[in-house]
Short mmCIF file of C-alpha atoms in Angstrom, two decimals:
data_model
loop_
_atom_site.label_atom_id
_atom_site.label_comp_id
_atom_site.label_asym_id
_atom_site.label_seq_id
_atom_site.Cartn_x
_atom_site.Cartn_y
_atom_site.Cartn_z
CA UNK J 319 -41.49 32.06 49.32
CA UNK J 320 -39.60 31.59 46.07
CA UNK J 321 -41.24 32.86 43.23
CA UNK J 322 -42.17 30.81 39.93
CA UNK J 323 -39.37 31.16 37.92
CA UNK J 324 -36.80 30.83 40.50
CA UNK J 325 -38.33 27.47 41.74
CA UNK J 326 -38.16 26.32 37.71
CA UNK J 327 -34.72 27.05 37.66
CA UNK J 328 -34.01 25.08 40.73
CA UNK J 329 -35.92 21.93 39.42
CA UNK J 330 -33.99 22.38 35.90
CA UNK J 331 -31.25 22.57 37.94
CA UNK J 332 -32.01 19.20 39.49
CA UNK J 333 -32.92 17.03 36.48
CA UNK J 334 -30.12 18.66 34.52
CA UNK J 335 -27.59 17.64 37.52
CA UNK J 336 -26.17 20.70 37.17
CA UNK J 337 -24.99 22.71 40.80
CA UNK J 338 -27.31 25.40 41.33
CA UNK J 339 -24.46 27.86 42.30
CA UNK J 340 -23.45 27.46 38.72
CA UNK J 341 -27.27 27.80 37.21
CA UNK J 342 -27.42 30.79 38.93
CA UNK J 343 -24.06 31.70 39.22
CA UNK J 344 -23.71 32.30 42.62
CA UNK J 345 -20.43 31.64 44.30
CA UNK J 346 -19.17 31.44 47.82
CA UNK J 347 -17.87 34.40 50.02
CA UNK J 348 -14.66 35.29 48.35
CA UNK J 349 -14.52 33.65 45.35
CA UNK J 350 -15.06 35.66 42.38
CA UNK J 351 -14.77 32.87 39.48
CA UNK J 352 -17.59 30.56 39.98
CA UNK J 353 -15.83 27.71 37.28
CA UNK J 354 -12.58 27.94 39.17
CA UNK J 355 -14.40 27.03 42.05
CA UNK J 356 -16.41 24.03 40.77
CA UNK J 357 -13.35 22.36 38.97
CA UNK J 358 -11.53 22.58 42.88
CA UNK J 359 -13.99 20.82 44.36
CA UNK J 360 -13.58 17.99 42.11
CA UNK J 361 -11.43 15.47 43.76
CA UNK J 362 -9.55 12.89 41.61
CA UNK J 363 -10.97 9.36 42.30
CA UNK J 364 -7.31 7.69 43.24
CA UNK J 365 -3.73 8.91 42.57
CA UNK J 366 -3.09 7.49 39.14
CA UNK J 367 -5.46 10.25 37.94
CA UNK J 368 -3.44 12.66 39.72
CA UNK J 369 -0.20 11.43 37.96
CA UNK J 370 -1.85 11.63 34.44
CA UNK J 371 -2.24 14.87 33.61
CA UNK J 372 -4.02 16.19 30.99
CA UNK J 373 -5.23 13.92 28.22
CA UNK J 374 -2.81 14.36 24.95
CA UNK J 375 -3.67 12.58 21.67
CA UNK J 376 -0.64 11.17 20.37
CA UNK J 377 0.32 12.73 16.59
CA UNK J 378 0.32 9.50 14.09
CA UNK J 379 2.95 9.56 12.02
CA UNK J 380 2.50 10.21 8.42
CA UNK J 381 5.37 8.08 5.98
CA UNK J 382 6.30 9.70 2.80
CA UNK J 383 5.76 8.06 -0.17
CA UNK J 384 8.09 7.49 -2.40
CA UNK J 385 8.04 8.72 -5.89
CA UNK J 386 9.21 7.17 -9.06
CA UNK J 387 8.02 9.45 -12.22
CA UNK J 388 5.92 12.42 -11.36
CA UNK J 389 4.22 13.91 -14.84
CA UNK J 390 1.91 16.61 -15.03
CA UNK J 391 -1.48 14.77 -14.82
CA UNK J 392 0.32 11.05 -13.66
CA UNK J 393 1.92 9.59 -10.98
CA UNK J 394 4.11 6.82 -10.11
CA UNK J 395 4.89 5.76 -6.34
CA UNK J 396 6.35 2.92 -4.32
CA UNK J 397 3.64 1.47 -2.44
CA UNK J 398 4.69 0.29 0.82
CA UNK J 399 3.68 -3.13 2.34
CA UNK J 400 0.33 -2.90 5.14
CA UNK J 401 -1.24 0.31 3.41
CA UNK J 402 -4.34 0.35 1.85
CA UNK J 403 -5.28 2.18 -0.99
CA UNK J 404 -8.40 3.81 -0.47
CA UNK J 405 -11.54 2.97 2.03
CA UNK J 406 -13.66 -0.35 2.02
CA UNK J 407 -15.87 -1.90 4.24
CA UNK J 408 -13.32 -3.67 5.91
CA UNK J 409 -11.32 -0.72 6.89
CA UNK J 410 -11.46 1.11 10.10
CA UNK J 411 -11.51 5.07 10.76
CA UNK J 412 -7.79 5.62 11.70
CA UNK J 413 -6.32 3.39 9.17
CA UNK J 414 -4.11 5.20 6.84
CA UNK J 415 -4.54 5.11 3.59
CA UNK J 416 -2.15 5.83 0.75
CA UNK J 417 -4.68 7.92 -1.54
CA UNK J 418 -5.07 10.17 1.66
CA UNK J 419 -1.47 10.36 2.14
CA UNK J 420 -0.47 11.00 -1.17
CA UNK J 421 -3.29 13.62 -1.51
CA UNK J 422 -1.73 15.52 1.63
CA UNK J 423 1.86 15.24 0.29
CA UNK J 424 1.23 16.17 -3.28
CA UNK J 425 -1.51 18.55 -2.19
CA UNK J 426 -3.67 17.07 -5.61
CA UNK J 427 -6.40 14.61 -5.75
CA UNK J 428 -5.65 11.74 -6.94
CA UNK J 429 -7.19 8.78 -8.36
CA UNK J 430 -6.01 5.07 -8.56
CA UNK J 431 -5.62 3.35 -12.00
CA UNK J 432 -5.57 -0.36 -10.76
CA UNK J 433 -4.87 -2.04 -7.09
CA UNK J 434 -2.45 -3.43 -5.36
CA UNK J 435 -3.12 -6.05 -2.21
CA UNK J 436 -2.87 -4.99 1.53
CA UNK J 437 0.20 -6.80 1.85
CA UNK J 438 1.84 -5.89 -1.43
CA UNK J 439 4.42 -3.23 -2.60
CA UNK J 440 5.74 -1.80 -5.54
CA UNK J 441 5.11 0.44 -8.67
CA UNK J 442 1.40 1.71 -8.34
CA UNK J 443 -0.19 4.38 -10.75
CA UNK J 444 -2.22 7.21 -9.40
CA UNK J 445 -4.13 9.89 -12.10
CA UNK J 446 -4.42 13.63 -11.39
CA UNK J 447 -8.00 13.91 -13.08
CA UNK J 448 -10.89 11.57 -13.93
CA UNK J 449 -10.10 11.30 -17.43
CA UNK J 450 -6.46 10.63 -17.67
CA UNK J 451 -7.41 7.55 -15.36
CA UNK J 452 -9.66 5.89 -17.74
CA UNK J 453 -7.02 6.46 -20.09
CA UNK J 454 -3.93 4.60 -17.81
CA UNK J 455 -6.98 1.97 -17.03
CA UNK J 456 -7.38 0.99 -21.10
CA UNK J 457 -3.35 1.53 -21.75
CA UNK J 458 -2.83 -0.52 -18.36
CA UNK J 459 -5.10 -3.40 -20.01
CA UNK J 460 -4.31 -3.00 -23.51
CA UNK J 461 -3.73 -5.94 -25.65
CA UNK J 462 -1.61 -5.68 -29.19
CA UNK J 463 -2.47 -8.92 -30.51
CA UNK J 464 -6.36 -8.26 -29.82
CA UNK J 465 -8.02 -5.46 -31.87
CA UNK J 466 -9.22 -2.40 -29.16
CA UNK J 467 -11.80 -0.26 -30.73
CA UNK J 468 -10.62 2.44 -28.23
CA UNK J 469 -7.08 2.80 -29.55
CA UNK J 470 -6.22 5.00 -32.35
CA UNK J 471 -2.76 3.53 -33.07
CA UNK J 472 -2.73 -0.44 -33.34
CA UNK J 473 1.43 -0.54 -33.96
CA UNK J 474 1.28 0.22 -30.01
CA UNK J 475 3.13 -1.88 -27.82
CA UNK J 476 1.00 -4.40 -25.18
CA UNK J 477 1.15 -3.62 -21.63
CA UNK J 478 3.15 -5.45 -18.98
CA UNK J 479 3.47 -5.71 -15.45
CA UNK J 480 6.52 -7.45 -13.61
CA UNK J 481 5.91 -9.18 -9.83
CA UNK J 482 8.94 -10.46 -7.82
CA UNK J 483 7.77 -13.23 -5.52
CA UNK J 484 9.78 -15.59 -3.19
CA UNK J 485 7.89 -19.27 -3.51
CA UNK J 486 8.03 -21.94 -0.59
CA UNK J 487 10.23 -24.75 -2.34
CA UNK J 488 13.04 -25.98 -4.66
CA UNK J 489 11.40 -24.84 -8.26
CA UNK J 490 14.49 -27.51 -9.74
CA UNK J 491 13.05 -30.79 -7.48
CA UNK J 492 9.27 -30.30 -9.44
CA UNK J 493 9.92 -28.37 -12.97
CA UNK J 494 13.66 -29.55 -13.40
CA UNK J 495 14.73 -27.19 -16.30
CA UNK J 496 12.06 -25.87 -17.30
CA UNK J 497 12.25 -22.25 -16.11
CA UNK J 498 8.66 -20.61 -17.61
CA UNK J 499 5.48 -22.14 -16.31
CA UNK J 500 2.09 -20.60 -17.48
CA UNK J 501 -0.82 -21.39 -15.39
CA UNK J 502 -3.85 -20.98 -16.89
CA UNK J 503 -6.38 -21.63 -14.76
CA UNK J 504 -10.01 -20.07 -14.30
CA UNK J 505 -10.57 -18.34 -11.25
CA UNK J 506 -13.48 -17.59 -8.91
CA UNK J 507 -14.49 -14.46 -8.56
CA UNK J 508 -17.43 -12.92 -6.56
CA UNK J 509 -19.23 -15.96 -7.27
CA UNK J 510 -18.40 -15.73 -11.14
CA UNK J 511 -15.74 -17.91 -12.80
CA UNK J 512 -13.02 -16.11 -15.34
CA UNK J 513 -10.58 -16.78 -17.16
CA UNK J 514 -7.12 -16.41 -15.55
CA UNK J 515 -3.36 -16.64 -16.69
CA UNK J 516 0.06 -15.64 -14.89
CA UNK J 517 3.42 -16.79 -16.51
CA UNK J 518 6.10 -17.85 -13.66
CA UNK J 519 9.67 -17.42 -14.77
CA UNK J 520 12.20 -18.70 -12.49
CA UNK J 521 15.32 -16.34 -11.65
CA UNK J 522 16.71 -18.19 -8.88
CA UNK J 523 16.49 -21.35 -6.41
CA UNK J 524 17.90 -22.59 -3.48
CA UNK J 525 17.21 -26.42 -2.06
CA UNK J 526 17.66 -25.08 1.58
CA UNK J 527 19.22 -27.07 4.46
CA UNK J 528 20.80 -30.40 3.48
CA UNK J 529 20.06 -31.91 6.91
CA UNK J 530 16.21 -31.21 6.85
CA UNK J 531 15.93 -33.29 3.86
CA UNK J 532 13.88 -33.20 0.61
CA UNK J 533 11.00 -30.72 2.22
CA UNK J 534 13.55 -28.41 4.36
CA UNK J 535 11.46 -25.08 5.44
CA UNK J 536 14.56 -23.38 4.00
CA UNK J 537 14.03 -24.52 0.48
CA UNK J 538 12.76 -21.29 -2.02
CA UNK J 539 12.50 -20.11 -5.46
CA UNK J 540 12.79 -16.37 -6.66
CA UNK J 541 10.54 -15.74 -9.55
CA UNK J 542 9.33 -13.14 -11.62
CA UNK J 543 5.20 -13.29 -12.36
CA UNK J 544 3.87 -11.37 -15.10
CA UNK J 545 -0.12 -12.14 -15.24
CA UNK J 546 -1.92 -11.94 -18.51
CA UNK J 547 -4.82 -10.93 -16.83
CA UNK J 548 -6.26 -8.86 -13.63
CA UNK J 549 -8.03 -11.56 -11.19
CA UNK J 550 -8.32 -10.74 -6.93
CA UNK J 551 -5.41 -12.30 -5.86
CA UNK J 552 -4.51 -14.02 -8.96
CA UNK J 553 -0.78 -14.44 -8.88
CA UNK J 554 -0.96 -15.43 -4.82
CA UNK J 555 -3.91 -18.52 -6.08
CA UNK J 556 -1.93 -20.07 -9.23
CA UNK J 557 1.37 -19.84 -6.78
CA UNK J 558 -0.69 -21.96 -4.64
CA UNK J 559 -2.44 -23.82 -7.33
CA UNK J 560 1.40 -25.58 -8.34
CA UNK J 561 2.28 -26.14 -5.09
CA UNK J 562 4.44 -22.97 -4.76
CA UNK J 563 2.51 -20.90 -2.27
CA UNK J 564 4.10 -17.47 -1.58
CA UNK J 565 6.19 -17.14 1.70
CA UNK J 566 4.09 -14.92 3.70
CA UNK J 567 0.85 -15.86 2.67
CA UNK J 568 -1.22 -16.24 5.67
CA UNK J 569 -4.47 -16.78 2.82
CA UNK J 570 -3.10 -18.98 0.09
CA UNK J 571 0.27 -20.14 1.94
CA UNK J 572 1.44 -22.56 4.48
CA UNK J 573 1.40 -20.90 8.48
CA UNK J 574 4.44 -23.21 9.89
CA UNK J 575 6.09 -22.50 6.92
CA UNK J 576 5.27 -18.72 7.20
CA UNK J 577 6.22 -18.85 10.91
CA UNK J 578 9.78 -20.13 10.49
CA UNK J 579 10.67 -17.67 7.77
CA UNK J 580 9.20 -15.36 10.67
CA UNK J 581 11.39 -16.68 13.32
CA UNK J 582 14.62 -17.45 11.46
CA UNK J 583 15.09 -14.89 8.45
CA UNK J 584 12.76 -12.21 10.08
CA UNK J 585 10.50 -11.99 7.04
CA UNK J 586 7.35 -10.23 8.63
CA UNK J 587 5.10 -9.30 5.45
CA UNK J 588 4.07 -10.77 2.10
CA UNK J 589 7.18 -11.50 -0.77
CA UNK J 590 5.50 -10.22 -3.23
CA UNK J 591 6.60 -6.81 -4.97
CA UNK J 592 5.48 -5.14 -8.52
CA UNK J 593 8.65 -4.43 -9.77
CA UNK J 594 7.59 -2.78 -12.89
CA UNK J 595 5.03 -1.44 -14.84
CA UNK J 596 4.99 -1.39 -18.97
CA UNK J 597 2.05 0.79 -20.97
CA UNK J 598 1.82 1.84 -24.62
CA UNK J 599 2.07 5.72 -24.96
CA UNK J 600 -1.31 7.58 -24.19
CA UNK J 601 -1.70 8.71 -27.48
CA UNK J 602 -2.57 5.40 -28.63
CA UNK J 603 -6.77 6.07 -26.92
CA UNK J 604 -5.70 10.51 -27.51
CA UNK J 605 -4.18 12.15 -29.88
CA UNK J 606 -3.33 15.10 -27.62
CA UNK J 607 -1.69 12.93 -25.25
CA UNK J 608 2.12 12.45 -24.74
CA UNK J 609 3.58 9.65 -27.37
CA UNK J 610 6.50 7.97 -25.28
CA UNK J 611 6.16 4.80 -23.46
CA UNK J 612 5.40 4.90 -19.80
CA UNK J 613 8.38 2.36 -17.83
CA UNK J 614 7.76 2.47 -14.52
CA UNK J 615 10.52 0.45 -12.08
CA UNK J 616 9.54 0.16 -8.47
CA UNK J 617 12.87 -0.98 -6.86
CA UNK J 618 13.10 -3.77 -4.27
CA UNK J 619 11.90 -2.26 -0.14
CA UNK J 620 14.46 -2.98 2.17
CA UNK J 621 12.77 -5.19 4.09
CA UNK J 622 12.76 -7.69 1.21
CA UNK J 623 16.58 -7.02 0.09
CA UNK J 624 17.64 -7.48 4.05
CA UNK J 625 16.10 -11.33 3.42
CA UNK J 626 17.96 -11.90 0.23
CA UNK J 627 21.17 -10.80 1.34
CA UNK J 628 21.33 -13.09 4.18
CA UNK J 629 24.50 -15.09 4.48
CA UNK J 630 22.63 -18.13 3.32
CA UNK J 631 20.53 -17.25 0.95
CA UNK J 632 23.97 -15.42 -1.06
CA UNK J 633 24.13 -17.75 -3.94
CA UNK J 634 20.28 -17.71 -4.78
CA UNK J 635 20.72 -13.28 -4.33
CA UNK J 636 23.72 -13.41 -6.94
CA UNK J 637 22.12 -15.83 -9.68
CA UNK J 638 18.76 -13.62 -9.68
CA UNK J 639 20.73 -10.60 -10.18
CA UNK J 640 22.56 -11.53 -12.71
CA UNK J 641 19.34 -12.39 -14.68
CA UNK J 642 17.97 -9.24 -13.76
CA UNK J 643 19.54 -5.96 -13.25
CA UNK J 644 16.50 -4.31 -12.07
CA UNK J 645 16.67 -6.11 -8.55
CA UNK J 646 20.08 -4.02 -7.75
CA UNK J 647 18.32 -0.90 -8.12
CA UNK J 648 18.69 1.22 -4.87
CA UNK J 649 15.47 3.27 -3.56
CA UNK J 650 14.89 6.81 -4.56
CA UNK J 651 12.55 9.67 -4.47
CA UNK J 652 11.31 12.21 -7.16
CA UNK J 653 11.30 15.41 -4.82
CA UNK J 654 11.82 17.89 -7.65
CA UNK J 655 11.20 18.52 -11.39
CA UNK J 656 7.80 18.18 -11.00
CA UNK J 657 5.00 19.86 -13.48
CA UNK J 658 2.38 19.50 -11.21
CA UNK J 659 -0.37 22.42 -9.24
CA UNK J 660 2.80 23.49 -7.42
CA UNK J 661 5.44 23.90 -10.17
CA UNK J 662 5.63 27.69 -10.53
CA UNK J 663 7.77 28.07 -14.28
CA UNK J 664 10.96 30.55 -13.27
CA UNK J 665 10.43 33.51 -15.69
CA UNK J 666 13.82 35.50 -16.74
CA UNK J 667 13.25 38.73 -17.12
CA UNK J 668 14.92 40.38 -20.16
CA UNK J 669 16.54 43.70 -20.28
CA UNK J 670 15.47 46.31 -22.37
#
């Protein structure tokens, strides 16, 4: 007769689904390592199991960020296109995120002064503490002409920030020679309407194919946006409000149109880059705080420059050029001279 206890332990045993010999840790003749012997008798359920082997998680990959003007409590990087800043609602888990990876590869917190879309790249600003944020957030939306009860110097210079986008159409065939447009147009937002103004100034166009006609898929416009204000998707709507949509919109923009840039120039992302990023010093809101301009240039990814330097698209790549130098800029990376956590300041030691 088994006593009490052992007959509990064989019913726990039971409901538990768990082998008795291993409850109780008994083993067969011979075999010392009860474990050893329980994993043996588990037969794979068909050979592809066999072949697997042990389950690996694969490493993601990490990208490095570029850097274009590391200070001691500021940033500047070059955002690539498909990252997201930081987490919303819409984004999953395992979705990178550049905040995350430019926390790991500074080894600093940082904090964003504005946004940039999914699908856009360029010059983004990220603060080292909570306070010199709100300071790049007023300088970053600082306004000369208006008076700002927050500034302390009012000869400051107003804030500017420079988009490169490549429009579906021949700018020349609607606006003849008029090269600034200024859409002002009120936008909806959240349910709220606001004001909303971006100034489109026209660097180069090309009609596209002569065979295709007066609406050939080829036909574009280079431009450089600067909006007046900070509206969700702003310059991407007015593009679309003139009948300019951006190539690569799948939102605002035209899908056959975005498919045969796709399928003949290999254009697989949004055209639309911050190039550059103009804010009054930040001792215009601080005293304390450094009194030099902050110019920040985010040079063209090589995705986009592979699409203008196509063989047909030459004359259009020239022309825009030569009306701005910034576009030839080549891509670089601050990796040194940094003031940040880990500078460590070389001290000479003097001889007595």
């Amino acid at each position: 007769m088994w006593s009490v206890s052992t007959a509990y332990f064989f019913i726990f045993a039971i409901i538990s689904k768990i082998s008795p010999c291993q409850t109780f840790n008994f083993a067969p003749r011979g075999i010392s390592n009860v474990n050893t012997y329980l994993q043996s008798q588990k037969q794979p359920s068909n050979d592809k199991e066999k072949e697997k082997g042990p389950r690996v998680t694969p490493r993601r990959e990490r990208p490095r960020i570029s850097v274009l003007q590391y200070h001691d409590d500021w940033v500047c990087v070059n955002k690539p296109a498909g990252l997201t800043i930081h987490r919303g609602e819409r984004t999953s888990r395992r979705q990178l995120l550049l905040s995350t990876l430019l926390k790991r590869q500074l080894a600093r917190k940082v904090f964003p002064v504005h946004r940039l879309d999914h699908r856009t790249s360029g010059a983004i600003l990220f603060a080292f503490d909570s306070e010199t944020c709100g300071l790049l957030h007023k300088a970053l939306t600082y306004d000369a002409g208006t008076k700002n009860p927050s500034a302390v110097e009012e000869t400051a210079m107003t804030s500017e920030k420079n988009y490169i986008a490549l429009l579906r159409g021949d700018w020349k065939r609607k606006f003849g020679e008029d090269e600034v447009v200024t859409v002002d147009k009120p936008l909806n937002v959240t349910g709220a309407i606001k004001e909303a103004m971006t100034e489109f100034r026209l660097l180069a166009s090309s009609p596209g194919e002569e065979d295709s006609g007066p609406y050939s898929p080829a036909a574009c416009s280079l431009v450089l946006c600067t909006p007046k204000t900070g509206r969700t998707h702003q310059i991407r709507r007015h593009a679309y409000s003139i009948g300019f949509p951006i190539i690569g919109d799948t939102q605002h923009g035209d899908s056959k149109i975005n498919r045969w840039w796709r399928e003949n120039r290999q254009l697989n992302r949004l055209f639309l880059h911050c190039l550059s990023l103009s804010l009054p010093p930040l001792s215009t809101f601080n005293d304390s705080r450094n009194k030099e301009n902050i110019d920040c240039t985010a040079p063209l990814l090589p995705e986009l420059v592979a699409v203008l330097e196509r063989e047909d698209m030459e004359d259009l790549w020239k022309i825009a050029r030569e009306k701005d130098p910034r576009l030839t800029l080549e891509q670089y990376d601050e990796r040194g001279g940094t003031y940040g956590r880990n500078f460590r300041k070389e001290i000479s030691s003097t001889v007595e």
